[in-house]
mmCIF file of C-alpha atoms in Angstrom:
data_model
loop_
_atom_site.group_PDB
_atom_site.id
_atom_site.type_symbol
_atom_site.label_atom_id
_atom_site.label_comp_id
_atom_site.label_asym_id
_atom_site.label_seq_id
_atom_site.Cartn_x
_atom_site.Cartn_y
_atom_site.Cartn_z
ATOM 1 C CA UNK B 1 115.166 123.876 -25.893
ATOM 2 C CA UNK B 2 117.617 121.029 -25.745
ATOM 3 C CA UNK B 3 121.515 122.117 -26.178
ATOM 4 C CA UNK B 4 122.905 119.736 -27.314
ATOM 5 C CA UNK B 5 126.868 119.373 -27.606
ATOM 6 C CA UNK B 6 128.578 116.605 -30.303
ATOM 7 C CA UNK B 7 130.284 114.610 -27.582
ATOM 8 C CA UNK B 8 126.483 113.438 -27.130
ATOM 9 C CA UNK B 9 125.899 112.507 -30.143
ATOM 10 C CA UNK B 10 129.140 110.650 -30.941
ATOM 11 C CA UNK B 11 128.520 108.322 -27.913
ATOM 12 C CA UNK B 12 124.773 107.497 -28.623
ATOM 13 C CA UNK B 13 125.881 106.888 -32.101
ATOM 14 C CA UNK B 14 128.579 104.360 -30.600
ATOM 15 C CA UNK B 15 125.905 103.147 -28.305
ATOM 16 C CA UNK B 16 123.302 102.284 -31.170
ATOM 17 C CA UNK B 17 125.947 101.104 -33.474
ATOM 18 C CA UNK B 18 128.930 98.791 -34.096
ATOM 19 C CA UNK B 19 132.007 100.927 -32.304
ATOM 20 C CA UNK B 20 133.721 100.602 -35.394
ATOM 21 C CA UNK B 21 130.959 102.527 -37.422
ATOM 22 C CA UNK B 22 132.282 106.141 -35.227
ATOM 23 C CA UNK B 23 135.821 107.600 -36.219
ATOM 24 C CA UNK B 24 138.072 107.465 -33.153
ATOM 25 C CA UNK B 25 139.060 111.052 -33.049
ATOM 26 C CA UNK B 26 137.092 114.042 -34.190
ATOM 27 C CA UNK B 27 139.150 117.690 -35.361
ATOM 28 C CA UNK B 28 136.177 119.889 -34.677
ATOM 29 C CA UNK B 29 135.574 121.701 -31.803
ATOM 30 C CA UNK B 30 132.511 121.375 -30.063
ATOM 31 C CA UNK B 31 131.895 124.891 -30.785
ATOM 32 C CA UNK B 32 132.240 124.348 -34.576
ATOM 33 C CA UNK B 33 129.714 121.403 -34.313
ATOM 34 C CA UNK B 34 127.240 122.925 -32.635
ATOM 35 C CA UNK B 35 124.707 124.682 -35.310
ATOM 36 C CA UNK B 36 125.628 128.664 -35.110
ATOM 37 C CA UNK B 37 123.024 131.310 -35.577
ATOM 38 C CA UNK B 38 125.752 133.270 -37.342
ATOM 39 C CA UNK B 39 125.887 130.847 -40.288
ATOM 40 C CA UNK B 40 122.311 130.623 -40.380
ATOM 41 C CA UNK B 41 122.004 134.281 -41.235
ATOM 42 C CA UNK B 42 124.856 134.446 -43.422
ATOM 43 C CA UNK B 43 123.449 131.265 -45.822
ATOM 44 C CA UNK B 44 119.955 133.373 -45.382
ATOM 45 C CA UNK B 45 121.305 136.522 -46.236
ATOM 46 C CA UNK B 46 122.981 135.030 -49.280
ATOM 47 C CA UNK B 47 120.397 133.055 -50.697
ATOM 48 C CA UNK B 48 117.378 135.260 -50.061
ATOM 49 C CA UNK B 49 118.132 138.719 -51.620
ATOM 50 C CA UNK B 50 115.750 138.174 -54.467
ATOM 51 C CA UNK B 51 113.241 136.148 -55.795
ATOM 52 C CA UNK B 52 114.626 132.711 -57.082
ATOM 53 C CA UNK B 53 112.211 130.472 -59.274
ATOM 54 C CA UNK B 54 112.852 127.984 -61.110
ATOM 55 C CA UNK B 55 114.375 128.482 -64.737
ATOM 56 C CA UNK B 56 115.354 132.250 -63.272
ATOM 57 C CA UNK B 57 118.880 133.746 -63.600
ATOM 58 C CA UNK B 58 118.078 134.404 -59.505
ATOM 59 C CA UNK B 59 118.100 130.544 -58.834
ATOM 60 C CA UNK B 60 121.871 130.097 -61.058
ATOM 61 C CA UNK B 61 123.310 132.290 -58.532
ATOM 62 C CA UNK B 62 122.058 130.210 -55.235
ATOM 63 C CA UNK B 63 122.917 127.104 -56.628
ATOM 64 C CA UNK B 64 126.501 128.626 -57.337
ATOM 65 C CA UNK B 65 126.467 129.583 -53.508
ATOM 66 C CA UNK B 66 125.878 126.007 -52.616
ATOM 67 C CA UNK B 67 128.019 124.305 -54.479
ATOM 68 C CA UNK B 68 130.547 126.970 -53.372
ATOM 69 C CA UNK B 69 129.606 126.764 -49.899
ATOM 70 C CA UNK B 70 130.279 122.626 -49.950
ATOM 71 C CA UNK B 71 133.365 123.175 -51.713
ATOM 72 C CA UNK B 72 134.673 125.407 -49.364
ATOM 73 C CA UNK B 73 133.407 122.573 -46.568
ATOM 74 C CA UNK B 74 135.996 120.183 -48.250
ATOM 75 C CA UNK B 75 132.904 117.821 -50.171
ATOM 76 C CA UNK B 76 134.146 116.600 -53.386
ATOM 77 C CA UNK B 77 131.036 114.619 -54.452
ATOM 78 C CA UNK B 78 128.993 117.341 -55.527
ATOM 79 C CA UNK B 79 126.419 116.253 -58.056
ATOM 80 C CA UNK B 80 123.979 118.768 -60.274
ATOM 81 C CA UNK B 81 121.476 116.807 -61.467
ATOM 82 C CA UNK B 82 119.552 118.653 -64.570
ATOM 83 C CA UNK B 83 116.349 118.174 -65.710
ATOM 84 C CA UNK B 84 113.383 119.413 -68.087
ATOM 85 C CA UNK B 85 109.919 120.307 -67.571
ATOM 86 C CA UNK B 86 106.343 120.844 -69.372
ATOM 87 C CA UNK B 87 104.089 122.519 -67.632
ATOM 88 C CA UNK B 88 101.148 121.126 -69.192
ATOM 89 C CA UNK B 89 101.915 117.842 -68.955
ATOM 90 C CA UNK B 90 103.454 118.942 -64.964
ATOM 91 C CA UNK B 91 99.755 120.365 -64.480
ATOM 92 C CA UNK B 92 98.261 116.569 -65.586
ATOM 93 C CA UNK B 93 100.748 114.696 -63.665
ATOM 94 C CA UNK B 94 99.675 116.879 -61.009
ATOM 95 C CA UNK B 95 95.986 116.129 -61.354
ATOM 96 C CA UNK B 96 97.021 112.068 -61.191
ATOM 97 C CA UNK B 97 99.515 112.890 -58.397
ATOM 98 C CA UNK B 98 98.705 108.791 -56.287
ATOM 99 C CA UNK B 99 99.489 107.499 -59.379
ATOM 100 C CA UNK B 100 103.465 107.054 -59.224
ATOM 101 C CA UNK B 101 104.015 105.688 -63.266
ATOM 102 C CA UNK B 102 102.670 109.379 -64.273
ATOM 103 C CA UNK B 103 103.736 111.705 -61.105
ATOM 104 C CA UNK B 104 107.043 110.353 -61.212
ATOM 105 C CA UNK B 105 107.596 110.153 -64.907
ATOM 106 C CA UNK B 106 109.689 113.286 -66.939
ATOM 107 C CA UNK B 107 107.114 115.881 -68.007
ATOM 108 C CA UNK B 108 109.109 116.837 -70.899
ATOM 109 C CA UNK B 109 109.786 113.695 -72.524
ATOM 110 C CA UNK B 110 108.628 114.261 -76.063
ATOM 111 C CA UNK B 111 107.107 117.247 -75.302
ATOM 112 C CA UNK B 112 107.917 121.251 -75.665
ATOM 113 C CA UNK B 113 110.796 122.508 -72.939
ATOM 114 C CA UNK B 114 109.513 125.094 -70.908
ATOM 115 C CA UNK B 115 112.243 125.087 -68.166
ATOM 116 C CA UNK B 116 114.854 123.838 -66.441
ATOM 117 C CA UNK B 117 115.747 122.852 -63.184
ATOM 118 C CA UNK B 118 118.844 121.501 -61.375
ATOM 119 C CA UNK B 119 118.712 119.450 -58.460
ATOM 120 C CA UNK B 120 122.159 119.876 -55.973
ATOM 121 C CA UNK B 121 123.538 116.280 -54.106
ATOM 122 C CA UNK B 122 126.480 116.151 -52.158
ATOM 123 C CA UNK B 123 127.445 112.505 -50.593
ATOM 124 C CA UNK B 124 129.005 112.064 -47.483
ATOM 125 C CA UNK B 125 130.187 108.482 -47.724
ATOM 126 C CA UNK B 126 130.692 106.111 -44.663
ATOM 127 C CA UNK B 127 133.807 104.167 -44.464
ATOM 128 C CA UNK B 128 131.910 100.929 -42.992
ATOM 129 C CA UNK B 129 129.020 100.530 -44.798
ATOM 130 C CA UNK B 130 128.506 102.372 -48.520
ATOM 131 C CA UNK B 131 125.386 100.128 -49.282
ATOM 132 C CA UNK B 132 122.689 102.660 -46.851
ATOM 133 C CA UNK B 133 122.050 105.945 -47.641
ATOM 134 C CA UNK B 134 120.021 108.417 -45.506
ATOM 135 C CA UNK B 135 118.550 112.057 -47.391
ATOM 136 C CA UNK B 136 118.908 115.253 -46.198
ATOM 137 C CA UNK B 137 116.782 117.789 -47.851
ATOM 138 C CA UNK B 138 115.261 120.672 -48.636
ATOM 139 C CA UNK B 139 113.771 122.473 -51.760
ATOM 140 C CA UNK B 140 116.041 125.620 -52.580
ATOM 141 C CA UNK B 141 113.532 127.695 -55.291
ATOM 142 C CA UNK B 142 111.484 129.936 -53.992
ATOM 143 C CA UNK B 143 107.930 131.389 -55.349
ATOM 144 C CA UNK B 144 108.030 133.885 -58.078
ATOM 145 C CA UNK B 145 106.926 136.681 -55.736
ATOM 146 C CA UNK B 146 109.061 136.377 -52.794
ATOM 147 C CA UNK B 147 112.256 136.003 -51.516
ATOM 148 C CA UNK B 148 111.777 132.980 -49.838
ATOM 149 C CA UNK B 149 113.477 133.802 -46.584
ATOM 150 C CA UNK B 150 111.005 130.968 -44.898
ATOM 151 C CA UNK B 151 110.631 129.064 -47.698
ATOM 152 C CA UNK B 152 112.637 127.632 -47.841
ATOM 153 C CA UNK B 153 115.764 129.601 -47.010
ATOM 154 C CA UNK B 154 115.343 128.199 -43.597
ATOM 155 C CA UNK B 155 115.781 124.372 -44.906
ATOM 156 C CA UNK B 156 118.519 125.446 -47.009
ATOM 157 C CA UNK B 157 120.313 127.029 -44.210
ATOM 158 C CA UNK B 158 119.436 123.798 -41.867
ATOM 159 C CA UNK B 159 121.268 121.650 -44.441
ATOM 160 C CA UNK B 160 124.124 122.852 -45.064
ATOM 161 C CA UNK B 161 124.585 123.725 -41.519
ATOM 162 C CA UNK B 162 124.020 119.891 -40.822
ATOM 163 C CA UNK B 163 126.488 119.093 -43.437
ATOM 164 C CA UNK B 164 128.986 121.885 -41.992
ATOM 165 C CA UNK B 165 128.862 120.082 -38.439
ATOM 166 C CA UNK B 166 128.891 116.387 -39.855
ATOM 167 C CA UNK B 167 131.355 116.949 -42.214
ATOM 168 C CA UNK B 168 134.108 115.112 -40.077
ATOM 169 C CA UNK B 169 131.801 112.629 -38.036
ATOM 170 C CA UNK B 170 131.861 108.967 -38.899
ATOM 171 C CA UNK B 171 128.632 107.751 -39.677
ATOM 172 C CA UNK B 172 127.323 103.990 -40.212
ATOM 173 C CA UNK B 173 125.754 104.704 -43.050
ATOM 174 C CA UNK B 174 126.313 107.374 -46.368
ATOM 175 C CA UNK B 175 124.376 110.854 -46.275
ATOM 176 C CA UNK B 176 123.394 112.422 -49.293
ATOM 177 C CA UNK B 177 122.453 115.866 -48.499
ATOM 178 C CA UNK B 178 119.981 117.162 -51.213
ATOM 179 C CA UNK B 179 118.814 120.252 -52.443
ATOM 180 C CA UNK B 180 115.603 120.084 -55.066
ATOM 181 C CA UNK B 181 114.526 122.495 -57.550
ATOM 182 C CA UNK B 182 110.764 123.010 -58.993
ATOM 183 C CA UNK B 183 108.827 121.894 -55.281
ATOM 184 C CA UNK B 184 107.278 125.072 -55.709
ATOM 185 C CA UNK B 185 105.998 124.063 -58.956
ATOM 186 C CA UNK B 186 104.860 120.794 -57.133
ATOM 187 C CA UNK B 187 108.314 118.997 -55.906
ATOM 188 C CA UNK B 188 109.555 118.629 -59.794
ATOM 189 C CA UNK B 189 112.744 118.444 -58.735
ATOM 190 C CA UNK B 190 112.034 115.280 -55.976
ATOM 191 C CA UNK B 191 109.846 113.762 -58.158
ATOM 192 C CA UNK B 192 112.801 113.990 -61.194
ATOM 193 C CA UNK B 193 115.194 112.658 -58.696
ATOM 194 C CA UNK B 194 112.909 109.619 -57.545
ATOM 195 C CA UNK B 195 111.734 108.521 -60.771
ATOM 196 C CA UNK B 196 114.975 108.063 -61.381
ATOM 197 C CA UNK B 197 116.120 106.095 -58.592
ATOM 198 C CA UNK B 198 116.822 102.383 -59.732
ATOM 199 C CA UNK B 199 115.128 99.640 -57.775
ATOM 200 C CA UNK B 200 118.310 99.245 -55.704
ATOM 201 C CA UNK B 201 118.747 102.569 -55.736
ATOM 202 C CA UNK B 202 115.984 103.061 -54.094
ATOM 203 C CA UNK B 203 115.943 99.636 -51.666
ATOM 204 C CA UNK B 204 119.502 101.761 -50.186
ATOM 205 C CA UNK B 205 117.897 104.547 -48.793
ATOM 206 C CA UNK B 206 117.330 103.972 -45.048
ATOM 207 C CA UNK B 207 115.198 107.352 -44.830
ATOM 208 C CA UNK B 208 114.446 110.776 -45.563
ATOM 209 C CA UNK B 209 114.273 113.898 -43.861
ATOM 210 C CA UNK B 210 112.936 116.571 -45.267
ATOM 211 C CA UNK B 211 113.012 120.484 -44.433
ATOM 212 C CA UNK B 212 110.798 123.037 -45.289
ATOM 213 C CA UNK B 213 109.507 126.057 -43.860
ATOM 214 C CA UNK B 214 110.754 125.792 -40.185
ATOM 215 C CA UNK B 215 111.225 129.402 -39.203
ATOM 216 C CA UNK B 216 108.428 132.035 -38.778
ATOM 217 C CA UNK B 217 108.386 133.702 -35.776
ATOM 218 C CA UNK B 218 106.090 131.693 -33.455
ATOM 219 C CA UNK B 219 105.362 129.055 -30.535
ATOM 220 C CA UNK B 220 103.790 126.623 -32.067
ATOM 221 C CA UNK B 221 105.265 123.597 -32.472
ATOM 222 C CA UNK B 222 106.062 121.208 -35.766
ATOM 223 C CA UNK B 223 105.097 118.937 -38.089
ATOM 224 C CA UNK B 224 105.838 115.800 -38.956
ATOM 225 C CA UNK B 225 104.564 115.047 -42.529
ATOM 226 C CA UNK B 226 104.149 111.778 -43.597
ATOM 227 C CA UNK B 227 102.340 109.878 -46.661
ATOM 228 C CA UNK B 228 101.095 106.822 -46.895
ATOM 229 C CA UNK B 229 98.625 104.245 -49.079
ATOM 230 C CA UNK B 230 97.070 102.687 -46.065
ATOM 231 C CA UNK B 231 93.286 104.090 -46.206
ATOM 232 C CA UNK B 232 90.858 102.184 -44.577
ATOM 233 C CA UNK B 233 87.412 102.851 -45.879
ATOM 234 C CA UNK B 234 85.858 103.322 -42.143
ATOM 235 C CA UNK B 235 88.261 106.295 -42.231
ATOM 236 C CA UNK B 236 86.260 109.972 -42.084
ATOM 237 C CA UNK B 237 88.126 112.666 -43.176
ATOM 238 C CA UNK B 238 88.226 114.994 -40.335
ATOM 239 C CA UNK B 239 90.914 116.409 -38.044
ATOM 240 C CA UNK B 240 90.560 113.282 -36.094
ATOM 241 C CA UNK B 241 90.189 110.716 -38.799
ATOM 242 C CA UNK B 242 93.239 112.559 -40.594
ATOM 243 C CA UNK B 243 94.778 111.808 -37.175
ATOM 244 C CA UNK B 244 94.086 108.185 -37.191
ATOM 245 C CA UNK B 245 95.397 107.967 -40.872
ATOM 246 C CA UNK B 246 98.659 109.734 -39.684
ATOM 247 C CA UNK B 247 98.645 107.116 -37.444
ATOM 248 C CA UNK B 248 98.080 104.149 -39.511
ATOM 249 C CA UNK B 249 100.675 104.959 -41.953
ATOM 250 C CA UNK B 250 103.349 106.266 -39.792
ATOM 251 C CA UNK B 251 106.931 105.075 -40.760
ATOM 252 C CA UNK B 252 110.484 104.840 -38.927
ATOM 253 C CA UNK B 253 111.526 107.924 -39.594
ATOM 254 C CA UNK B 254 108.073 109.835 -38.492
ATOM 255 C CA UNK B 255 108.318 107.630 -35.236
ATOM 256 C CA UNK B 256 111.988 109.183 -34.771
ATOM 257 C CA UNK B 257 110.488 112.773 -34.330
ATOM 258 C CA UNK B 258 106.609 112.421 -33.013
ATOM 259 C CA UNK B 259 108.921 110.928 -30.058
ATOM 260 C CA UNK B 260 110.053 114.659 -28.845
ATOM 261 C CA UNK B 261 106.219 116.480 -28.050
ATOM 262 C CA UNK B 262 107.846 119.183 -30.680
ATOM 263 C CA UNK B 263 106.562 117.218 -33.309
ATOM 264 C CA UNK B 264 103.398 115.882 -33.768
ATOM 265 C CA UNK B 265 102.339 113.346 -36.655
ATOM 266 C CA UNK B 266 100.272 114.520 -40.042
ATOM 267 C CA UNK B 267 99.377 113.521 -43.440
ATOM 268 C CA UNK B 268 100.298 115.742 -46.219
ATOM 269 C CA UNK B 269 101.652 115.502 -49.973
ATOM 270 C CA UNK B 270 102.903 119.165 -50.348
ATOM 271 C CA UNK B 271 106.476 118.694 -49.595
ATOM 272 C CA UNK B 272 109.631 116.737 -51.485
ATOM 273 C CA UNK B 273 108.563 113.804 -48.955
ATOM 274 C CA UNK B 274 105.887 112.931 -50.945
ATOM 275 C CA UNK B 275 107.761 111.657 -54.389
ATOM 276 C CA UNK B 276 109.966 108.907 -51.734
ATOM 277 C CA UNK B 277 106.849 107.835 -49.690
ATOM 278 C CA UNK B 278 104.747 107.209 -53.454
ATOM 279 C CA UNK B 279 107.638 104.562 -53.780
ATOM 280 C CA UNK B 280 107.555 103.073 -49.832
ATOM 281 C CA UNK B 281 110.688 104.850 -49.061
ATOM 282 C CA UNK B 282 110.110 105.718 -45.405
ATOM 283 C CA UNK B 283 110.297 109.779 -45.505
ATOM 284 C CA UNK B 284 109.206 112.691 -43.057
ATOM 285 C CA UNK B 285 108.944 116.572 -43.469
ATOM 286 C CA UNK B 286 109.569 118.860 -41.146
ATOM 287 C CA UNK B 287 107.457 121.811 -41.429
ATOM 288 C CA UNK B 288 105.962 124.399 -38.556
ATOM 289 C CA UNK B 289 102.760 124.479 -37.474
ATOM 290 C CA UNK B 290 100.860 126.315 -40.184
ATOM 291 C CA UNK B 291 97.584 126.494 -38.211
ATOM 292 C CA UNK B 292 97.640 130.425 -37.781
ATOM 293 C CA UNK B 293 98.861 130.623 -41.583
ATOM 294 C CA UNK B 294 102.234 131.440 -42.620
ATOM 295 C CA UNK B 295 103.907 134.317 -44.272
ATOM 296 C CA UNK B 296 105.096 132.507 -47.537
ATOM 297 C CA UNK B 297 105.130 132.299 -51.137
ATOM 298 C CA UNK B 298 104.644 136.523 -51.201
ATOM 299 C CA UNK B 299 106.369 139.887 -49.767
ATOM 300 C CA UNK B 300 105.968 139.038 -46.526
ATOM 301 C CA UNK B 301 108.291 135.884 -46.754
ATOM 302 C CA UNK B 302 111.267 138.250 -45.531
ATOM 303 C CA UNK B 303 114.192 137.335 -42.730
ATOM 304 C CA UNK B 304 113.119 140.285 -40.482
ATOM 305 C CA UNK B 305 109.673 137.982 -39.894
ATOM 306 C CA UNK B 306 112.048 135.048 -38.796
ATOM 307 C CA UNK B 307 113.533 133.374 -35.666
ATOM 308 C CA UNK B 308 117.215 131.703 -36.570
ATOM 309 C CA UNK B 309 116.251 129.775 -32.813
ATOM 310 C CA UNK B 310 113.933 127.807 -34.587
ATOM 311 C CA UNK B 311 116.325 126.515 -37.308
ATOM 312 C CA UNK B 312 119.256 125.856 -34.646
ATOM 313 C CA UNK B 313 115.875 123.759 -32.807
ATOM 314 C CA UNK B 314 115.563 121.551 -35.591
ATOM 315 C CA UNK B 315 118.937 121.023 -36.675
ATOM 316 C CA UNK B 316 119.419 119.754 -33.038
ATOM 317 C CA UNK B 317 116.240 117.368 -33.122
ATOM 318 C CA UNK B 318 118.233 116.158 -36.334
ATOM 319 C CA UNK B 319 120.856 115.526 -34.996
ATOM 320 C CA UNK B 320 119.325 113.894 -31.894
ATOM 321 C CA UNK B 321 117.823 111.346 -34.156
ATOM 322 C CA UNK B 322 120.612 110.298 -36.555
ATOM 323 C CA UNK B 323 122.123 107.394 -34.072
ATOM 324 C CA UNK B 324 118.351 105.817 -33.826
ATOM 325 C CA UNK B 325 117.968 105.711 -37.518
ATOM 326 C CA UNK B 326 117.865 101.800 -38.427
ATOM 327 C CA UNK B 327 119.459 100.279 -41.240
ATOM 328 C CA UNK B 328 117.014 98.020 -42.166
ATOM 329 C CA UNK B 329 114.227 100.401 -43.992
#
């Protein structure tokens, strides 16, 4: 694995950009921006100590832990975005999930409240150009039987760890660094946040990268999950014609990790990708290999069954990638 220190990223990030776009001196250490194993247990430890569904007293106390944990960072644009849910009407927007007027639409609206959920944004803002954002995120619920130590503790933990060691590091464009409710109940809490976006709202994001489930112990490698509506009808749904769809509909951020031979390119609408890429905002998952099955969503979903190498991996592929991003998605 690549080690990576921030004096490397700072000068490809004045290489692909204006010089003006970098701050000229940096407080941190590289040490401090280098992603620490230590934290990554702590936030996993914290976070993952009991089941945390949505609309569970469990889930209030995480989200306090976040919004702590960014406070303490020094972020003072810490949004909570709240919002409602139905699950009958989640369960038919589910069934019609292509069709963005319905997957993206509230499930509550005129309809009985059977939950809540609260999505958690932080912005980072640029001081040379506050018209581009780029997301950061991961879905912070976990199932109702586990702990969630995997998922998705381990894109929780990745981050805020990337928010920890970017905290002080000029950037050309703004980062929002999100954390979504409800994706186990089918990314509610992406699809809330999207079908809310305004049409300018949404033309400003650059990209999205999306975390989940990065950590089980294991050698295999990762996935880059993409969506797309290119389907040619010549197309056979097999591994390899999955392959060439993957291919076909690949987008600037997916190219941006299928680059390392980490990552290799997929289709796949189970993670809070799916709700940006329904609306043509370029957006990638990362997610581990799941081909031998993964310990998730039950008991088994426990830190003892992870490797905090893994996380520290992908927090350094993200930051390897952030000076390539463009700015004209």
């Amino acid at each position: 694995m690549k080690k990576m220190i921030i004096f490397a990223l700072i000068m490809a990030i004045s290489v692909a950009t204006p010089i003006q776009a970098m701050a000229e001196s940096v407080t941190q250490s590289d040490v401090e921006m280098q992603p620490s194993e230590q934290n990554i247990e702590q936030i996993i430890d914290e976070i993952t100590s009991e089941p945390h569904p949505i609309n569970s007293d469990a889930i209030q106390n995480v989200k306090e832990y976040i919004i702590q944990y960014w406070g303490d960072l020094g972020y003072d644009e810490i949004e909570c975005q709240k919002f409602e849910y139905n699950d009958e009407n989640n369960e038919n927007a589910i069934r019609r999930s292509s069709q963005a007027d319905v997957f993206l639409a509230p499930t509550a609206e005129n309809a009985t409240i059977d939950g809540t959920g609260e999505n958690i944004i932080v912005t980072k803002k640029s001081s040379t150009d506050i018209t581009k954002n780029l997301t950061i995120s991961a879905h912070y619920d976990s199932a109702e039987d586990s702990v969630g130590a995997n998922d998705n503790g381990s894109g929780v933990a990745a981050v805020l760890e990337l928010a920890r060691i970017l905290k002080d590091t000029e950037m050309p464009y703004n980062i929002k660094f999100i954390l979504f409710s409800g994706e186990e109940k089918y990314m509610l809490g992406s699809r809330w946040y999207v079908g809310n976006l305004t049409e300018d709202e949404r033309k400003q994001i650059i990209g999205v990268i999306n975390i989940d489930t990065i950590a089980e112990k294991s050698d295999l490698d990762y996935m880059a999950m993409i969506e797309g509506n290119k389907r040619p009808d010549d197309i056979e749904y097999d591994d390899e014609g999955l392959k060439k769809l993957a291919e076909i509909n690949k987008n600037s951020m997916s190219d941006l990790f299928t680059s390392s031979d980490r990552f290799y390119l997929t289709m796949a609408s189970n993670s809070d990708h799916y709700p940006f890429a329904l609306v043509d905002i370029s957006a990638v998952s990362i997610v581990q290999d799941w081909q031998e099955g993964l310990n998730v969503n039950d008991s088994s979903d426990v830190k003892e069954n992870m490797d905090m190498q893994r996380i520290v991996e992908v927090i350094n592929q993200v930051m390897e990638v952030l000076p390539e991003i463009p700015l004209d998605n």
